[in-house]
Every structure is written in C-alpha cells, then in structure tokens.
Short mmCIF file of C-alpha atoms in Angstrom, two decimals:
data_model
loop_
_atom_site.label_atom_id
_atom_site.label_comp_id
_atom_site.label_asym_id
_atom_site.label_seq_id
_atom_site.Cartn_x
_atom_site.Cartn_y
_atom_site.Cartn_z
CA UNK A 1 -0.03 0.06 0.10
CA UNK A 2 2.88 2.51 0.50
CA UNK A 3 4.42 1.59 -2.78
CA UNK A 4 2.53 4.13 -5.03
CA UNK A 5 3.17 7.12 -2.27
CA UNK A 6 7.38 6.39 -2.24
CA UNK A 7 7.17 6.26 -6.04
CA UNK A 8 6.71 9.87 -6.43
CA UNK A 9 9.24 11.37 -4.34
CA UNK A 10 11.54 9.02 -5.71
CA UNK A 11 10.90 10.47 -9.21
CA UNK A 12 11.90 14.20 -7.84
CA UNK A 13 14.97 12.65 -6.83
CA UNK A 14 15.83 11.11 -9.68
CA UNK A 15 15.28 14.24 -11.80
CA UNK A 16 17.32 16.81 -9.48
CA UNK A 17 20.18 14.67 -9.13
CA UNK A 18 22.76 13.00 -11.35
CA UNK A 19 22.36 9.85 -9.72
CA UNK A 20 20.52 7.25 -11.99
CA UNK A 21 17.63 5.30 -10.02
CA UNK A 22 16.89 1.75 -11.33
CA UNK A 23 13.37 0.95 -10.89
CA UNK A 24 12.92 -1.85 -8.32
CA UNK A 25 10.07 -3.79 -6.58
CA UNK A 26 11.49 -3.62 -3.05
CA UNK A 27 10.85 -0.59 -0.63
CA UNK A 28 13.82 -0.39 1.12
CA UNK A 29 15.78 -0.33 -2.08
CA UNK A 30 14.01 2.68 -3.24
CA UNK A 31 14.65 4.60 0.09
CA UNK A 32 18.01 3.44 0.21
CA UNK A 33 18.53 5.21 -3.49
CA UNK A 34 16.43 8.35 -2.66
CA UNK A 35 18.81 8.98 0.75
CA UNK A 36 21.81 8.81 -1.39
CA UNK A 37 20.58 11.75 -3.15
CA UNK A 38 21.60 15.59 -2.80
CA UNK A 39 17.64 16.48 -1.80
CA UNK A 40 16.38 13.69 0.27
CA UNK A 41 12.87 13.38 -0.17
CA UNK A 42 10.18 13.80 2.32
CA UNK A 43 7.11 11.38 2.83
CA UNK A 44 3.65 13.00 4.11
CA UNK A 45 1.01 10.55 5.50
CA UNK A 46 -2.59 11.89 5.99
CA UNK A 47 -4.68 10.42 8.71
CA UNK A 48 -8.43 10.20 7.55
CA UNK A 49 -11.51 10.15 10.15
CA UNK A 50 -12.62 6.67 10.98
CA UNK A 51 -15.60 8.35 12.66
CA UNK A 52 -18.25 10.37 11.14
CA UNK A 53 -18.29 13.74 12.79
CA UNK A 54 -21.17 16.10 13.27
CA UNK A 55 -24.67 14.94 11.43
CA UNK A 56 -27.38 13.03 12.14
CA UNK A 57 -25.96 9.78 13.24
CA UNK A 58 -24.19 11.51 16.08
CA UNK A 59 -27.18 13.40 17.36
CA UNK A 60 -29.54 12.96 20.38
CA UNK A 61 -31.23 9.91 20.97
CA UNK A 62 -35.20 9.66 21.37
CA UNK A 63 -35.40 8.07 24.89
CA UNK A 64 -38.35 7.20 26.89
CA UNK A 65 -40.61 9.64 28.42
CA UNK A 66 -40.02 10.61 32.09
CA UNK A 67 -43.80 10.90 33.27
CA UNK A 68 -43.61 14.12 34.69
CA UNK A 69 -46.35 16.02 35.81
CA UNK A 70 -48.94 15.74 38.53
CA UNK A 71 -49.47 12.49 40.22
CA UNK A 72 -52.07 13.58 42.97
CA UNK A 73 -55.00 16.17 42.43
CA UNK A 74 -56.24 18.57 45.26
CA UNK A 75 -58.22 17.17 47.56
CA UNK A 76 -56.96 13.55 47.31
CA UNK A 77 -55.42 11.80 50.48
CA UNK A 78 -52.04 10.95 50.67
CA UNK A 79 -49.91 9.20 53.20
CA UNK A 80 -45.94 10.12 54.13
CA UNK A 81 -43.60 9.44 51.34
CA UNK A 82 -46.21 9.40 48.27
CA UNK A 83 -45.08 11.53 45.32
CA UNK A 84 -47.61 14.52 44.22
CA UNK A 85 -45.70 16.18 41.54
CA UNK A 86 -42.75 15.44 39.47
CA UNK A 87 -41.09 18.30 37.38
CA UNK A 88 -37.52 19.15 35.79
CA UNK A 89 -36.85 22.84 37.70
CA UNK A 90 -38.74 24.72 40.38
CA UNK A 91 -42.75 25.07 38.83
CA UNK A 92 -44.07 24.14 42.33
CA UNK A 93 -42.59 24.55 45.41
CA UNK A 94 -42.86 22.31 48.88
CA UNK A 95 -45.34 24.10 51.20
CA UNK A 96 -47.08 22.73 54.30
CA UNK A 97 -45.79 19.04 55.30
CA UNK A 98 -44.20 18.72 51.94
CA UNK A 99 -40.35 18.12 50.76
CA UNK A 100 -38.88 18.46 47.86
CA UNK A 101 -36.59 15.77 46.48
CA UNK A 102 -33.03 16.23 44.50
CA UNK A 103 -34.82 15.71 41.01
CA UNK A 104 -37.17 18.60 41.98
CA UNK A 105 -40.12 16.19 42.70
CA UNK A 106 -43.00 17.43 45.74
CA UNK A 107 -43.69 14.77 48.12
CA UNK A 108 -45.81 14.29 51.35
CA UNK A 109 -44.28 13.96 55.05
CA UNK A 110 -47.56 13.86 56.81
CA UNK A 111 -50.46 11.93 56.04
CA UNK A 112 -53.60 14.24 54.89
CA UNK A 113 -55.10 16.16 51.89
CA UNK A 114 -53.33 17.54 48.86
CA UNK A 115 -53.61 21.45 48.05
CA UNK A 116 -52.42 23.57 45.16
CA UNK A 117 -52.19 27.07 46.53
CA UNK A 118 -50.24 30.52 46.20
CA UNK A 119 -48.70 32.74 49.17
CA UNK A 120 -48.75 36.15 48.57
CA UNK A 121 -47.16 37.12 51.57
CA UNK A 122 -44.67 34.25 51.40
CA UNK A 123 -43.83 34.89 47.76
CA UNK A 124 -46.25 36.75 45.14
CA UNK A 125 -44.93 34.44 42.24
CA UNK A 126 -44.35 31.06 43.25
CA UNK A 127 -47.04 28.37 43.36
CA UNK A 128 -46.64 25.87 46.46
CA UNK A 129 -47.86 22.59 47.10
CA UNK A 130 -49.10 21.68 50.98
CA UNK A 131 -50.90 19.32 52.97
CA UNK A 132 -53.94 19.61 55.23
CA UNK A 133 -54.92 17.39 58.08
CA UNK A 134 -58.68 18.05 57.60
CA UNK A 135 -60.58 18.08 54.18
CA UNK A 136 -62.30 21.46 55.07
CA UNK A 137 -58.87 23.10 55.65
CA UNK A 138 -57.57 25.70 52.96
CA UNK A 139 -54.02 26.95 52.70
CA UNK A 140 -52.12 29.28 53.01
CA UNK A 141 -53.18 29.44 57.01
CA UNK A 142 -53.70 33.25 58.19
CA UNK A 143 -50.96 35.23 59.21
CA UNK A 144 -49.32 34.74 62.70
CA UNK A 145 -51.35 31.81 62.90
CA UNK A 146 -49.87 28.83 64.73
CA UNK A 147 -48.45 26.09 62.44
CA UNK A 148 -50.18 22.67 62.72
CA UNK A 149 -48.34 19.77 63.14
CA UNK A 150 -49.64 16.14 63.50
CA UNK A 151 -46.42 14.72 65.02
CA UNK A 152 -47.94 11.05 64.46
CA UNK A 153 -50.04 11.43 67.60
CA UNK A 154 -53.83 10.87 67.61
CA UNK A 155 -55.95 13.05 70.32
CA UNK A 156 -57.37 11.58 73.03
CA UNK A 157 -60.05 13.29 75.38
CA UNK A 158 -58.95 13.16 78.83
CA UNK A 159 -61.24 12.92 82.06
CA UNK A 160 -60.85 15.41 84.73
CA UNK A 161 -58.69 14.07 87.58
CA UNK A 162 -60.89 12.94 90.61
CA UNK A 163 -60.12 14.79 93.94
CA UNK A 164 -57.82 12.89 96.18
CA UNK A 165 -58.50 12.46 99.94
CA UNK A 166 -56.12 12.24 102.78
CA UNK A 167 -53.90 9.30 102.89
CA UNK A 168 -54.55 8.50 98.92
CA UNK A 169 -51.93 7.23 96.85
CA UNK A 170 -52.42 7.26 93.11
CA UNK A 171 -49.75 5.85 90.68
CA UNK A 172 -50.74 6.37 87.28
CA UNK A 173 -54.00 4.63 86.60
CA UNK A 174 -53.75 2.25 89.99
CA UNK A 175 -55.61 3.86 93.12
CA UNK A 176 -54.11 2.30 96.44
CA UNK A 177 -56.51 3.07 99.04
CA UNK A 178 -59.23 5.66 98.93
CA UNK A 179 -58.92 7.05 102.53
CA UNK A 180 -61.61 4.97 104.16
CA UNK A 181 -59.53 1.56 104.48
CA UNK A 182 -61.69 -0.04 101.57
CA UNK A 183 -59.86 -2.86 99.08
CA UNK A 184 -57.50 -1.50 96.12
CA UNK A 185 -59.31 -0.58 93.36
CA UNK A 186 -58.21 -0.27 89.78
CA UNK A 187 -60.31 2.17 87.58
CA UNK A 188 -60.12 1.50 84.15
CA UNK A 189 -58.90 3.90 81.53
CA UNK A 190 -61.39 5.18 79.41
CA UNK A 191 -60.37 5.62 75.59
CA UNK A 192 -62.62 7.20 72.77
CA UNK A 193 -62.27 4.85 69.86
CA UNK A 194 -60.68 6.74 66.80
CA UNK A 195 -62.98 6.87 63.54
CA UNK A 196 -60.35 6.09 60.97
CA UNK A 197 -61.85 7.30 57.43
CA UNK A 198 -60.33 6.91 54.12
CA UNK A 199 -60.66 6.91 50.36
CA UNK A 200 -60.19 3.78 47.84
CA UNK A 201 -56.89 2.19 47.97
CA UNK A 202 -55.77 2.79 51.41
CA UNK A 203 -56.63 0.31 54.14
CA UNK A 204 -57.02 1.08 57.96
CA UNK A 205 -57.16 -1.21 61.07
CA UNK A 206 -57.89 -1.14 64.71
CA UNK A 207 -54.86 -0.05 67.14
CA UNK A 208 -53.29 -3.07 68.59
CA UNK A 209 -53.95 -1.93 72.04
CA UNK A 210 -57.83 -2.40 71.35
CA UNK A 211 -57.39 -5.62 69.68
CA UNK A 212 -55.34 -6.97 72.64
CA UNK A 213 -57.72 -5.60 75.09
CA UNK A 214 -60.78 -6.83 73.27
CA UNK A 215 -59.06 -10.32 73.34
CA UNK A 216 -58.41 -10.01 77.25
CA UNK A 217 -62.17 -9.28 77.32
CA UNK A 218 -63.50 -12.23 75.31
CA UNK A 219 -61.05 -14.72 77.00
CA UNK A 220 -58.81 -15.59 74.03
CA UNK A 221 -56.41 -18.30 74.51
CA UNK A 222 -53.55 -18.24 72.35
CA UNK A 223 -51.19 -21.17 72.02
CA UNK A 224 -47.93 -20.58 73.34
CA UNK A 225 -44.92 -19.83 70.92
CA UNK A 226 -42.05 -22.27 71.57
CA UNK A 227 -38.57 -21.36 70.28
CA UNK A 228 -37.29 -24.09 68.25
CA UNK A 229 -40.40 -26.20 67.60
CA UNK A 230 -39.51 -27.03 64.46
CA UNK A 231 -42.12 -29.54 64.14
CA UNK A 232 -45.01 -27.08 64.47
CA UNK A 233 -42.81 -24.84 61.87
CA UNK A 234 -43.16 -27.37 59.40
CA UNK A 235 -46.81 -28.34 59.65
CA UNK A 236 -47.89 -24.83 59.02
CA UNK A 237 -45.73 -24.31 56.04
CA UNK A 238 -46.81 -27.61 54.79
CA UNK A 239 -50.50 -26.60 55.10
CA UNK A 240 -49.83 -23.20 53.66
CA UNK A 241 -47.93 -24.91 50.40
CA UNK A 242 -51.03 -27.18 50.15
CA UNK A 243 -53.30 -24.54 50.31
CA UNK A 244 -51.81 -22.27 47.59
CA UNK A 245 -51.33 -25.58 45.46
CA UNK A 246 -55.26 -25.96 45.41
CA UNK A 247 -55.65 -22.20 44.88
CA UNK A 248 -53.63 -22.99 41.35
CA UNK A 249 -55.66 -25.94 40.82
CA UNK A 250 -58.71 -23.87 40.71
CA UNK A 251 -57.39 -21.24 38.85
CA UNK A 252 -56.06 -23.41 36.10
CA UNK A 253 -59.43 -25.36 36.04
CA UNK A 254 -61.50 -22.03 35.69
CA UNK A 255 -58.88 -21.13 32.80
CA UNK A 256 -59.65 -24.40 31.11
CA UNK A 257 -63.31 -23.96 31.06
CA UNK A 258 -63.37 -20.75 29.40
CA UNK A 259 -63.94 -21.01 25.43
CA UNK A 260 -61.40 -19.63 23.56
CA UNK A 261 -61.89 -16.92 21.47
CA UNK A 262 -61.80 -17.22 17.73
CA UNK A 263 -59.19 -15.31 15.79
#
C-alpha cells in the first residue's frame, strides 16, 4: 500500500540529482537510493477520520418519556412518602407538610389532603403544594397563626382527675386506698375509639392495644410460642403450601373451562 506513495518522491529525487535510479520492486531499495541523493525526499502521510463527525448519526437519541407532571390531584388523600408532583426545575415549591427531592419532585411527609395554592405573603409569584389534616381546611393559613403539626399522635380526650383524699396514693391508673380503708381498686382507662376514614386504595385497621383489650375481655386463648419447635413450623409451612397448590389448581381449572376466542 505504501509503494505508490514512495514512487512520487523517488521520481523527484531522480530528476534533480545525477544519480540514476533503477526501478525496483522493493521499498527498502527505493529508500536507500533516495537517501543517497542530494535532495532527500520527505514522506507525508494523511490520517483520515474513522468516525463520522457531526450530522444526524451522532445526534441526540429519542429516549423514553420521564412521566413528569401531577401524580395526585387537589383534595386527594396521601400518606408520607407519596410523590405529588414530578418536574424538571421548580415550577412548584414544597409548602406545608411537604418536601422537595433532589430531582425537584414534591412529596408528602404527613398524612392528609393535597392542596395547590399561592402564598402572596411568602412569595408573590411562586406556586406551592401543601398538605392539610382536615378536608375542610384551606391553604395558606392566616398570618401569625400557629403552624399545625400532626406529630404522628392521636388526640385522646382526658377525663378530669378526681379529687384525692388524705392518705390516698395515686400511681398512674392504680389507686391504692381511698382514705376509708377499703380494698385497693383499679379504675379502667376510658379511651374514645378513633374513627378512621380513608379513600379507596388505603386500608385502616384497629389499634393493637384495642385488639389486645378485646381479646382479654373475650378470654381468647392463644397457643404459646415455643422457640425451636420445628415440628409445628413444618406443619404450618406444609399446610400453607397445600393451600396455595389448591388455589392454583382452581385457577387453572377456571381458565381451561373458559371458551377460547376465535381469531
């Protein structure tokens, strides 16, 4: 491949010098003869691009959409961690009981209802997303009003404490003596059941303490757990596997009984 490039400088050297050049088929002989001449030829090589530059081949690729936009509507119930709005940039800012992620998504940090609003007192042009605890509330809150926080606690109504007599000792809910020499009495703590309300897709259950109290009142006996009892564990595992196998058989039988559609 180098032979055609070498012949041209060799011809120039032969024309300018008195040394006669005998054509040969070897590249080394040609270089040896050219080196001995007065004007030594210089070889120039051009490096061609091996990759296409510019043009449409190296442009931006059409990737999948990032599913940006609103994920929860105004008035919809959310729980902590739910993403409310995904965006590029800060078209919407995090307001009450919300925070902003590093990709500018706005998510909830408390359970409540979504509100899209503006706060001219805070910033005249910004749009905010917040969470309220009651569905009838609106944002923003009035100026100088106390900021509402849920603190993950339930409001429990407390009865007024009874007046204590002389010689009476009260420890928590346990009353030891009442000053008249009667038997020690224990008064039961009265709690109002918290009414749980939710939308579709969210399930609520009764508190663990109320489930335990109901079990104690109905005298439910539970088999005591024995650590290391592998026989009982194997029996439960086998029963669970048999039940799952039976469900699969029923599903397959229902699928087989359905008539196939003609294409």
